[in-house]
Every structure is written in structure tokens, then in C-alpha cells.
Tab-separated table of C-alpha atoms in Angstrom:
chain	number	residue	atom	x	y	z
R	1154	UNK	CA	5.201	14.890	22.384
R	1155	UNK	CA	5.399	15.418	18.675
R	1156	UNK	CA	7.705	13.225	16.629
R	1157	UNK	CA	8.462	15.290	13.545
R	1158	UNK	CA	12.025	14.125	12.895
R	1159	UNK	CA	11.174	10.589	11.805
R	1160	UNK	CA	12.434	9.038	15.023
R	1161	UNK	CA	10.808	5.744	15.817
R	1162	UNK	CA	8.383	3.677	13.816
R	1163	UNK	CA	4.636	3.974	13.549
R	1164	UNK	CA	2.374	1.077	12.631
R	1165	UNK	CA	-0.994	1.361	10.894
R	1166	UNK	CA	-3.552	-1.357	11.631
R	1167	UNK	CA	-7.081	-1.237	10.306
R	1168	UNK	CA	-10.043	-2.567	12.236
R	1169	UNK	CA	-9.806	-5.956	10.515
R	1170	UNK	CA	-6.487	-6.523	12.273
R	1171	UNK	CA	-8.364	-7.031	15.503
R	1172	UNK	CA	-10.727	-9.657	14.091
R	1173	UNK	CA	-8.516	-12.446	15.402
R	1174	UNK	CA	-7.308	-12.371	18.986
R	1175	UNK	CA	-3.961	-14.148	18.467
R	1176	UNK	CA	-1.992	-10.922	18.812
R	1177	UNK	CA	-4.081	-9.092	21.419
R	1178	UNK	CA	-2.105	-7.810	24.418
R	1179	UNK	CA	1.217	-8.670	22.788
R	1180	UNK	CA	4.201	-6.504	21.942
R	1181	UNK	CA	4.339	-6.589	18.135
R	1182	UNK	CA	7.286	-4.351	17.287
R	1183	UNK	CA	10.078	-6.683	18.391
R	1184	UNK	CA	11.892	-7.106	15.058
R	1185	UNK	CA	11.975	-3.785	13.235
R	1186	UNK	CA	15.647	-3.703	12.251
R	1187	UNK	CA	14.731	-4.634	8.670
R	1188	UNK	CA	12.330	-1.678	8.118
R	1189	UNK	CA	14.165	0.733	5.780
R	1190	UNK	CA	14.155	4.436	6.636
R	1191	UNK	CA	11.792	6.665	4.646
R	1192	UNK	CA	9.880	3.615	3.405
R	1193	UNK	CA	6.313	2.489	4.051
R	1194	UNK	CA	6.253	-1.302	4.287
R	1195	UNK	CA	3.087	-3.238	3.453
R	1196	UNK	CA	2.352	-6.948	3.269
R	1197	UNK	CA	1.987	-8.506	-0.179
R	1198	UNK	CA	-0.791	-11.051	0.272
R	1199	UNK	CA	0.292	-12.810	-2.935
R	1200	UNK	CA	3.287	-12.470	-5.279
R	1201	UNK	CA	3.295	-8.928	-6.707
R	1202	UNK	CA	2.189	-8.464	-10.305
R	1203	UNK	CA	1.714	-4.775	-11.128
R	1204	UNK	CA	-1.083	-3.864	-13.569
R	1205	UNK	CA	0.542	-3.427	-16.996
R	1206	UNK	CA	-1.743	-0.579	-18.019
R	1207	UNK	CA	-0.904	1.783	-15.174
R	1208	UNK	CA	-1.343	2.353	-11.494
R	1209	UNK	CA	-4.838	3.842	-11.441
R	1210	UNK	CA	-7.158	0.868	-11.291
R	1211	UNK	CA	-9.629	-0.364	-8.745
R	1212	UNK	CA	-11.206	-3.512	-10.031
R	1213	UNK	CA	-9.789	-6.097	-7.679
R	1214	UNK	CA	-12.685	-8.449	-8.359
R	1215	UNK	CA	-12.332	-8.741	-12.152
R	1216	UNK	CA	-8.572	-8.156	-12.320
R	1217	UNK	CA	-7.534	-10.161	-9.271
R	1218	UNK	CA	-4.163	-11.075	-10.725
R	1219	UNK	CA	-2.969	-7.471	-10.249
R	1220	UNK	CA	-4.186	-7.038	-6.700
R	1221	UNK	CA	-1.622	-7.905	-4.032
R	1222	UNK	CA	-1.497	-5.109	-1.430
R	1223	UNK	CA	-2.787	-5.971	1.990
R	1224	UNK	CA	-3.682	-2.595	3.395
R	1225	UNK	CA	-4.523	-3.950	6.819
R	1226	UNK	CA	-1.116	-3.136	8.272
R	1227	UNK	CA	1.768	-0.875	7.367
R	1228	UNK	CA	4.878	0.355	9.150
R	1229	UNK	CA	7.155	3.324	8.546
R	1230	UNK	CA	8.914	6.201	10.197
R	1231	UNK	CA	7.204	9.589	10.500
R	1232	UNK	CA	8.988	11.007	7.447
R	1233	UNK	CA	7.687	8.226	5.203
R	1234	UNK	CA	4.142	8.370	6.601
R	1235	UNK	CA	3.939	12.130	6.083
R	1236	UNK	CA	5.130	11.829	2.478
R	1237	UNK	CA	2.783	8.903	1.859
R	1238	UNK	CA	-0.156	10.882	3.260
R	1239	UNK	CA	0.534	13.780	0.864
R	1240	UNK	CA	0.831	11.442	-2.134
R	1241	UNK	CA	-2.318	9.563	-1.104
R	1242	UNK	CA	-4.193	12.889	-1.112
R	1243	UNK	CA	-2.804	13.660	-4.582
R	1244	UNK	CA	-3.862	10.241	-5.915
R	1245	UNK	CA	-7.375	10.215	-4.487
R	1246	UNK	CA	-8.864	12.565	-7.154
R	1247	UNK	CA	-7.914	10.053	-9.862
R	1248	UNK	CA	-10.271	7.613	-8.166
R	1249	UNK	CA	-13.032	10.190	-7.902
R	1250	UNK	CA	-13.036	11.420	-11.506
R	1251	UNK	CA	-12.254	9.074	-14.364
R	1252	UNK	CA	-11.610	10.013	-17.959
R	1253	UNK	CA	-15.257	9.168	-18.686
R	1254	UNK	CA	-16.351	11.516	-15.883
R	1255	UNK	CA	-17.798	8.658	-13.879
R	1256	UNK	CA	-16.841	8.168	-10.301
R	1257	UNK	CA	-14.834	5.133	-9.285
R	1258	UNK	CA	-15.728	3.011	-6.314
R	1259	UNK	CA	-13.236	3.602	-3.503
R	1260	UNK	CA	-14.879	1.543	-0.794
R	1261	UNK	CA	-11.973	-0.853	-1.140
R	1262	UNK	CA	-8.895	1.109	-0.144
R	1263	UNK	CA	-6.237	-1.441	-1.121
R	1264	UNK	CA	-6.160	-0.513	-4.852
R	1265	UNK	CA	-5.738	3.144	-3.867
R	1266	UNK	CA	-2.909	2.275	-1.454
R	1267	UNK	CA	-1.271	0.143	-4.145
R	1268	UNK	CA	-1.651	2.933	-6.730
R	1269	UNK	CA	0.263	5.362	-4.516
R	1270	UNK	CA	3.113	2.869	-4.240
R	1271	UNK	CA	3.061	2.087	-7.979
R	1272	UNK	CA	3.508	5.766	-8.790
R	1273	UNK	CA	6.142	6.500	-6.146
R	1274	UNK	CA	8.404	3.456	-6.173
R	1275	UNK	CA	10.988	5.051	-3.881
R	1276	UNK	CA	8.492	5.175	-1.022
R	1277	UNK	CA	7.056	1.676	-0.643
R	1278	UNK	CA	8.262	-1.867	-0.114
R	1279	UNK	CA	6.451	-5.150	0.434
R	1280	UNK	CA	7.062	-8.165	2.646
R	1281	UNK	CA	6.677	-11.196	0.352
R	1282	UNK	CA	3.852	-13.613	1.141
R	1283	UNK	CA	6.272	-16.548	1.227
R	1284	UNK	CA	7.364	-15.372	4.686
R	1285	UNK	CA	4.029	-16.433	6.199
R	1286	UNK	CA	2.574	-18.852	3.634
R	1287	UNK	CA	1.915	-22.321	4.930
R	1288	UNK	CA	1.508	-21.243	8.534
R	1289	UNK	CA	-1.895	-22.536	9.560
R	1290	UNK	CA	-2.716	-19.795	12.031
R	1291	UNK	CA	-1.557	-16.869	9.896
R	1292	UNK	CA	-3.848	-15.037	7.510
R	1293	UNK	CA	-1.491	-13.603	4.893
R	1294	UNK	CA	-3.458	-10.340	4.891
R	1295	UNK	CA	-2.208	-9.801	8.438
R	1296	UNK	CA	1.242	-11.339	8.011
R	1297	UNK	CA	3.134	-8.121	8.627
R	1298	UNK	CA	2.469	-8.279	12.347
R	1299	UNK	CA	3.922	-11.795	12.481
R	1300	UNK	CA	7.129	-10.609	10.822
R	1301	UNK	CA	7.341	-7.644	13.192
R	1302	UNK	CA	6.921	-9.905	16.218
R	1303	UNK	CA	9.039	-12.917	15.208
R	1304	UNK	CA	11.341	-11.660	12.439
R	1305	UNK	CA	12.237	-13.655	9.368
R	1306	UNK	CA	14.662	-14.063	6.510
R	1307	UNK	CA	13.405	-12.316	3.384
R	1308	UNK	CA	14.048	-9.591	0.832
R	1309	UNK	CA	11.600	-6.725	0.488
R	1310	UNK	CA	9.976	-6.252	-2.928
R	1311	UNK	CA	9.623	-2.828	-4.579
R	1312	UNK	CA	7.855	-1.745	-7.731
R	1313	UNK	CA	10.322	-1.401	-10.591
R	1314	UNK	CA	10.833	2.110	-11.887
R	1315	UNK	CA	8.398	2.731	-14.721
R	1316	UNK	CA	6.729	5.326	-16.894
R	1317	UNK	CA	3.936	5.854	-14.370
R	1318	UNK	CA	6.180	7.061	-11.569
R	1319	UNK	CA	4.985	10.399	-10.204
R	1320	UNK	CA	1.744	10.285	-12.173
R	1321	UNK	CA	0.576	13.579	-10.720
R	1322	UNK	CA	3.221	15.312	-12.852
R	1323	UNK	CA	1.738	14.071	-16.144
R	1324	UNK	CA	0.050	16.577	-18.419
R	1325	UNK	CA	-3.666	16.757	-19.132
R	1326	UNK	CA	-3.473	14.453	-22.154
R	1327	UNK	CA	-2.406	11.499	-20.009
R	1328	UNK	CA	-5.198	8.879	-19.994
R	1329	UNK	CA	-5.591	9.021	-16.210
R	1330	UNK	CA	-5.724	12.782	-15.946
R	1331	UNK	CA	-8.660	14.249	-14.115
R	1332	UNK	CA	-11.074	16.675	-15.701
R	1333	UNK	CA	-10.231	20.365	-15.623
R	1334	UNK	CA	-12.846	20.894	-12.927
R	1335	UNK	CA	-10.938	18.698	-10.491
R	1336	UNK	CA	-7.710	19.764	-8.858
R	1337	UNK	CA	-4.809	17.818	-7.511
R	1338	UNK	CA	-2.582	19.244	-4.827
R	1339	UNK	CA	0.938	19.658	-6.104
């Protein structure tokens, strides 16, 4: 049946999550009591350091210090996922049309996922990498599943409130605005 009231939790796992077989055929969602309602939780694969010049960026190779979102796994209730999906769709055009009218490479989805969270700080939280660091058999990119299976003692990290929150409400003069030929769903 349909779950439109936000009951239960839904976990996203990309194809890379199945690269290692450690968690195959295992019940992962054993410790979910820490997942806040109306919040999408991602894994921070290193200590978070938001880009100082705004949330719309996608150069994780040359600006590695600002890249921390592991997009391989996320967990949330239906309400949070539906809101996140809408905001993701609103953010995507900023990656397609830059202020120089060149397209941006979006083959790497993690900067886009991180940009949504940077703009909408109420919606996202991150499990800190210290929860799984030092464990030989855990790749920090996939650490969220370990926390969901075994639990842990940690505090979730959220982006601080900032001037870039709700970027889609900025006017056309904002440096990350899209050209007048592109539209963003409001």
C-alpha cells in the first residue's frame, strides 16, 4: 500500500552499496530510533566543511576540502523524502545552467545532494565520520548502514543557518541564478 503519512522509514542505497558483500542478506534497519522525523540523514565521509562561497558548486576534485556528503545511502521518513525530492528538482537547474551559460557536470551526484542540504538546513543531518573511522572493514562512504545495523553514540551534524538557505527564492541578480530561459519549479 501507499505510505503517504510519513509512517516508517525508507532507505536509499545506490548501486555502489552492493559492491561489498558484508551486509548482503542482513537486516540493516535495527537501530533507527535516532533518525529524526522530517529529516534526511546522510553519512559525512569526512568532517563537514561547507563551501564558503555558497551551496552551488560541483568541483569535488579541485575543492576536495568542501566535499563531505556520501550520497551512497540516506534514510528518512516519507515526508522528508518527498520534500527532499521537490527541492532536488528545484536545485538541479542551477547545475545545468551556470551564470556563464555553460553547463555544469552532474555525473557526480554528491555535490548536488550536498547543495540541496546546504540550502535547506532544516531538512538534512549527517552522521559524523568518527562513528565508523578506524574500523578496518568499514568504508566510511557506506558507514550509514553500519550505524543503522549496530547503533552508536553520536550527535548528528546539520548545516548552520546561513544566507544561502532557500536559494531558489533569491532574485535574478543572485550570482547563482539561472538564465531567464531556464525555469525553476517553485
